[in-house]
């Protein structure tokens, strides 16, 4: 009922449950943006609820790249809003406020993602070295870097090459083969890479 109060009719919803968490992903109709010509992303929100009371409900804005169904968390400082709901009556107001706040971060993120296609990766390091640095910086498992390297050019001619967007697309594609918890961590780290560029690796 709380979601119905803030989500427009016609939105697409997917619920994934694991032993320790439940994820609700919501994509809005007619909320698409072009990252670059021919590369469309849909705007959405992910709501994460702990099944073990490890944390409160978390609301994260995200983009779904239609070309390959990659999710990237649309990140900005303070974008991940964690909310505690103690009473049923609080849910409608608190969820609505958190979702509206999350959506304000998406437009700047779309612009940054578009710029990432023009942002060439630094010379002097291989893709593998940059991905290993990325995994280490964000405390991700080593196999994330290895899998991302293999999938970097998976989109063929529509891959983004040796650009920041190419790296982001590689790691978010790799996240599709991971469990929900690790996948969310990878997608969130990719969002930071979009907003901060190469500085996010330091």
CSV table of C-alpha atoms in Angstrom, one decimal:
chain,number,residue,atom,x,y,z
A,1,UNK,CA,0.0,0.0,0.0
A,2,UNK,CA,2.9,2.4,0.8
A,3,UNK,CA,4.4,1.7,-2.6
A,4,UNK,CA,1.1,2.1,-4.4
A,5,UNK,CA,0.8,5.6,-2.9
A,6,UNK,CA,4.0,6.9,-4.6
A,7,UNK,CA,4.5,4.7,-7.7
A,8,UNK,CA,2.6,5.7,-10.9
A,9,UNK,CA,0.2,3.2,-12.5
A,10,UNK,CA,1.9,1.0,-15.1
A,11,UNK,CA,5.3,0.9,-13.3
A,12,UNK,CA,7.2,-2.4,-13.7
A,13,UNK,CA,8.1,-4.2,-10.5
A,14,UNK,CA,10.4,-7.1,-9.7
A,15,UNK,CA,10.9,-8.7,-6.3
A,16,UNK,CA,13.9,-10.9,-5.5
A,17,UNK,CA,14.1,-12.6,-2.1
A,18,UNK,CA,17.2,-14.3,-0.6
A,19,UNK,CA,17.7,-15.7,2.9
A,20,UNK,CA,19.0,-12.4,4.3
A,21,UNK,CA,17.3,-9.8,2.1
A,22,UNK,CA,14.5,-8.8,-0.2
A,23,UNK,CA,15.0,-6.5,-3.2
A,24,UNK,CA,12.2,-4.6,-4.9
A,25,UNK,CA,13.1,-3.0,-8.2
A,26,UNK,CA,10.7,-0.5,-9.7
A,27,UNK,CA,11.0,1.0,-13.3
A,28,UNK,CA,8.7,3.8,-14.3
A,29,UNK,CA,6.9,4.0,-17.6
A,30,UNK,CA,8.1,6.8,-20.0
A,31,UNK,CA,11.1,7.6,-17.7
A,32,UNK,CA,13.9,6.8,-20.2
A,33,UNK,CA,16.9,8.8,-21.0
A,34,UNK,CA,19.6,8.5,-23.7
A,35,UNK,CA,23.1,8.1,-22.4
A,36,UNK,CA,24.3,8.6,-25.9
A,37,UNK,CA,22.7,8.2,-29.3
A,38,UNK,CA,21.1,4.8,-29.4
A,39,UNK,CA,22.0,3.9,-25.9
A,40,UNK,CA,18.8,4.2,-23.7
A,41,UNK,CA,18.5,3.8,-20.0
A,42,UNK,CA,15.4,3.5,-17.9
A,43,UNK,CA,15.1,5.3,-14.5
A,44,UNK,CA,14.2,3.3,-11.4
A,45,UNK,CA,14.5,2.7,-7.7
A,46,UNK,CA,15.7,-0.3,-5.8
A,47,UNK,CA,14.3,-0.8,-2.2
A,48,UNK,CA,16.3,-3.2,-0.1
A,49,UNK,CA,14.8,-4.7,3.1
A,50,UNK,CA,16.8,-6.9,5.5
A,51,UNK,CA,15.2,-10.2,6.4
A,52,UNK,CA,17.4,-10.4,9.5
A,53,UNK,CA,17.1,-6.8,10.8
A,54,UNK,CA,20.7,-6.2,9.9
A,55,UNK,CA,19.7,-2.7,8.7
A,56,UNK,CA,16.6,-0.6,8.0
A,57,UNK,CA,14.9,-0.3,4.6
A,58,UNK,CA,17.3,1.3,2.0
A,59,UNK,CA,16.2,3.2,-1.1
A,60,UNK,CA,18.6,3.5,-4.0
A,61,UNK,CA,18.0,5.3,-7.3
A,62,UNK,CA,19.3,3.4,-10.4
A,63,UNK,CA,19.5,3.2,-14.1
A,64,UNK,CA,18.8,0.2,-16.3
A,65,UNK,CA,20.8,0.3,-19.5
A,66,UNK,CA,18.4,-1.2,-22.0
A,67,UNK,CA,21.1,-2.5,-24.4
A,68,UNK,CA,22.3,-5.1,-22.0
A,69,UNK,CA,20.0,-4.9,-19.0
A,70,UNK,CA,22.8,-3.7,-16.7
A,71,UNK,CA,21.8,-1.9,-13.5
A,72,UNK,CA,23.9,0.9,-12.2
A,73,UNK,CA,23.2,2.7,-8.9
A,74,UNK,CA,22.7,6.4,-9.6
A,75,UNK,CA,25.1,7.6,-6.9
A,76,UNK,CA,25.7,11.0,-5.3
A,77,UNK,CA,26.8,11.9,-1.8
A,78,UNK,CA,24.0,10.9,0.5
A,79,UNK,CA,22.0,9.2,-2.2
A,80,UNK,CA,21.5,5.9,-0.4
A,81,UNK,CA,18.8,6.8,2.1
A,82,UNK,CA,18.2,4.3,4.9
A,83,UNK,CA,14.9,4.6,6.6
A,84,UNK,CA,13.5,3.0,9.7
A,85,UNK,CA,9.7,2.2,9.8
A,86,UNK,CA,8.4,1.3,13.2
A,87,UNK,CA,4.7,1.6,12.6
A,88,UNK,CA,2.5,0.8,9.6
A,89,UNK,CA,1.3,4.4,9.5
A,90,UNK,CA,4.8,5.7,8.9
A,91,UNK,CA,5.5,3.6,5.8
A,92,UNK,CA,3.5,5.7,3.3
A,93,UNK,CA,5.1,9.1,4.3
A,94,UNK,CA,8.6,7.8,4.8
A,95,UNK,CA,8.8,5.6,1.7
A,96,UNK,CA,7.3,8.4,-0.4
A,97,UNK,CA,9.8,11.0,0.8
A,98,UNK,CA,12.8,8.6,0.4
A,99,UNK,CA,11.7,7.7,-3.2
A,100,UNK,CA,11.2,11.4,-4.2
A,101,UNK,CA,14.6,12.2,-2.7
A,102,UNK,CA,16.3,9.3,-4.6
A,103,UNK,CA,14.9,10.5,-7.9
A,104,UNK,CA,16.4,13.9,-7.6
A,105,UNK,CA,19.9,12.4,-7.9
A,106,UNK,CA,19.1,10.7,-11.3
A,107,UNK,CA,19.2,13.6,-13.7
A,108,UNK,CA,22.7,14.7,-12.7
A,109,UNK,CA,23.8,11.1,-12.9
A,110,UNK,CA,22.5,10.7,-16.4
A,111,UNK,CA,24.5,13.7,-17.5
A,112,UNK,CA,27.6,12.3,-15.9
A,113,UNK,CA,27.1,8.9,-17.5
A,114,UNK,CA,26.8,10.6,-20.9
A,115,UNK,CA,30.1,12.3,-20.2
A,116,UNK,CA,31.7,9.0,-19.2
A,117,UNK,CA,31.5,7.9,-22.9
A,118,UNK,CA,33.9,10.7,-23.8
A,119,UNK,CA,36.2,10.2,-20.8
A,120,UNK,CA,39.2,8.1,-22.0
A,121,UNK,CA,40.8,5.8,-19.5
A,122,UNK,CA,44.4,6.7,-18.4
A,123,UNK,CA,47.2,5.3,-20.6
A,124,UNK,CA,49.9,3.1,-19.1
A,125,UNK,CA,47.6,0.6,-17.4
A,126,UNK,CA,45.8,-2.3,-18.9
A,127,UNK,CA,42.1,-3.0,-18.5
A,128,UNK,CA,42.9,-5.8,-16.1
A,129,UNK,CA,45.1,-3.5,-13.9
A,130,UNK,CA,42.4,-0.9,-13.8
A,131,UNK,CA,39.7,-3.4,-12.9
A,132,UNK,CA,41.9,-4.9,-10.2
A,133,UNK,CA,42.4,-1.4,-8.8
A,134,UNK,CA,38.6,-0.9,-8.9
A,135,UNK,CA,37.9,-4.2,-7.1
A,136,UNK,CA,40.6,-3.4,-4.4
A,137,UNK,CA,39.4,0.2,-3.9
A,138,UNK,CA,35.8,-1.0,-3.2
A,139,UNK,CA,36.7,-4.2,-1.4
A,140,UNK,CA,35.1,-6.4,-4.0
A,141,UNK,CA,36.0,-10.0,-4.6
A,142,UNK,CA,38.9,-10.5,-7.1
A,143,UNK,CA,36.8,-12.6,-9.5
A,144,UNK,CA,34.7,-9.4,-10.1
A,145,UNK,CA,37.7,-7.9,-11.9
A,146,UNK,CA,38.4,-11.1,-13.9
A,147,UNK,CA,34.8,-11.5,-15.0
A,148,UNK,CA,34.5,-7.8,-15.9
A,149,UNK,CA,37.6,-8.0,-18.1
A,150,UNK,CA,36.1,-11.0,-20.0
A,151,UNK,CA,32.8,-9.1,-20.5
A,152,UNK,CA,34.3,-5.7,-21.4
A,153,UNK,CA,33.5,-6.0,-25.2
A,154,UNK,CA,30.4,-8.2,-24.8
A,155,UNK,CA,28.3,-5.5,-26.6
A,156,UNK,CA,30.4,-5.7,-29.7
A,157,UNK,CA,30.3,-2.6,-31.8
A,158,UNK,CA,28.1,-1.0,-29.1
A,159,UNK,CA,30.7,-1.4,-26.4
A,160,UNK,CA,32.1,1.9,-25.1
A,161,UNK,CA,35.8,0.9,-25.7
A,162,UNK,CA,38.5,2.2,-23.4
A,163,UNK,CA,36.4,4.8,-21.8
A,164,UNK,CA,35.1,5.3,-18.3
A,165,UNK,CA,31.7,4.2,-19.6
A,166,UNK,CA,33.3,1.0,-21.0
A,167,UNK,CA,34.6,0.2,-17.6
A,168,UNK,CA,31.3,0.9,-15.9
A,169,UNK,CA,29.4,-1.2,-18.4
A,170,UNK,CA,31.9,-4.1,-18.0
A,171,UNK,CA,31.5,-4.3,-14.2
A,172,UNK,CA,27.7,-3.8,-14.2
A,173,UNK,CA,27.4,-6.6,-16.8
A,174,UNK,CA,29.6,-8.8,-14.6
A,175,UNK,CA,27.2,-8.0,-11.7
A,176,UNK,CA,24.4,-9.9,-13.5
A,177,UNK,CA,26.3,-13.2,-12.7
A,178,UNK,CA,26.7,-12.4,-9.0
A,179,UNK,CA,24.4,-12.9,-5.9
A,180,UNK,CA,22.2,-9.9,-5.0
A,181,UNK,CA,24.3,-8.6,-2.2
A,182,UNK,CA,27.6,-8.6,-4.2
A,183,UNK,CA,25.8,-7.4,-7.3
A,184,UNK,CA,24.4,-4.4,-5.5
A,185,UNK,CA,27.9,-3.5,-4.1
A,186,UNK,CA,29.3,-3.7,-7.6
A,187,UNK,CA,26.6,-1.6,-9.1
A,188,UNK,CA,27.0,1.0,-6.3
A,189,UNK,CA,30.7,1.1,-6.8
A,190,UNK,CA,30.1,1.6,-10.6
A,191,UNK,CA,27.9,4.6,-9.7
A,192,UNK,CA,30.7,6.2,-7.8
A,193,UNK,CA,33.0,5.6,-10.7
A,194,UNK,CA,30.5,7.5,-13.0
A,195,UNK,CA,30.3,10.5,-10.7
A,196,UNK,CA,33.9,10.7,-9.6
A,197,UNK,CA,35.8,9.4,-12.6
A,198,UNK,CA,39.3,8.1,-12.2
A,199,UNK,CA,39.5,9.8,-8.8
A,200,UNK,CA,37.2,7.0,-7.5
A,201,UNK,CA,40.0,4.5,-7.9
A,202,UNK,CA,42.4,6.3,-5.6
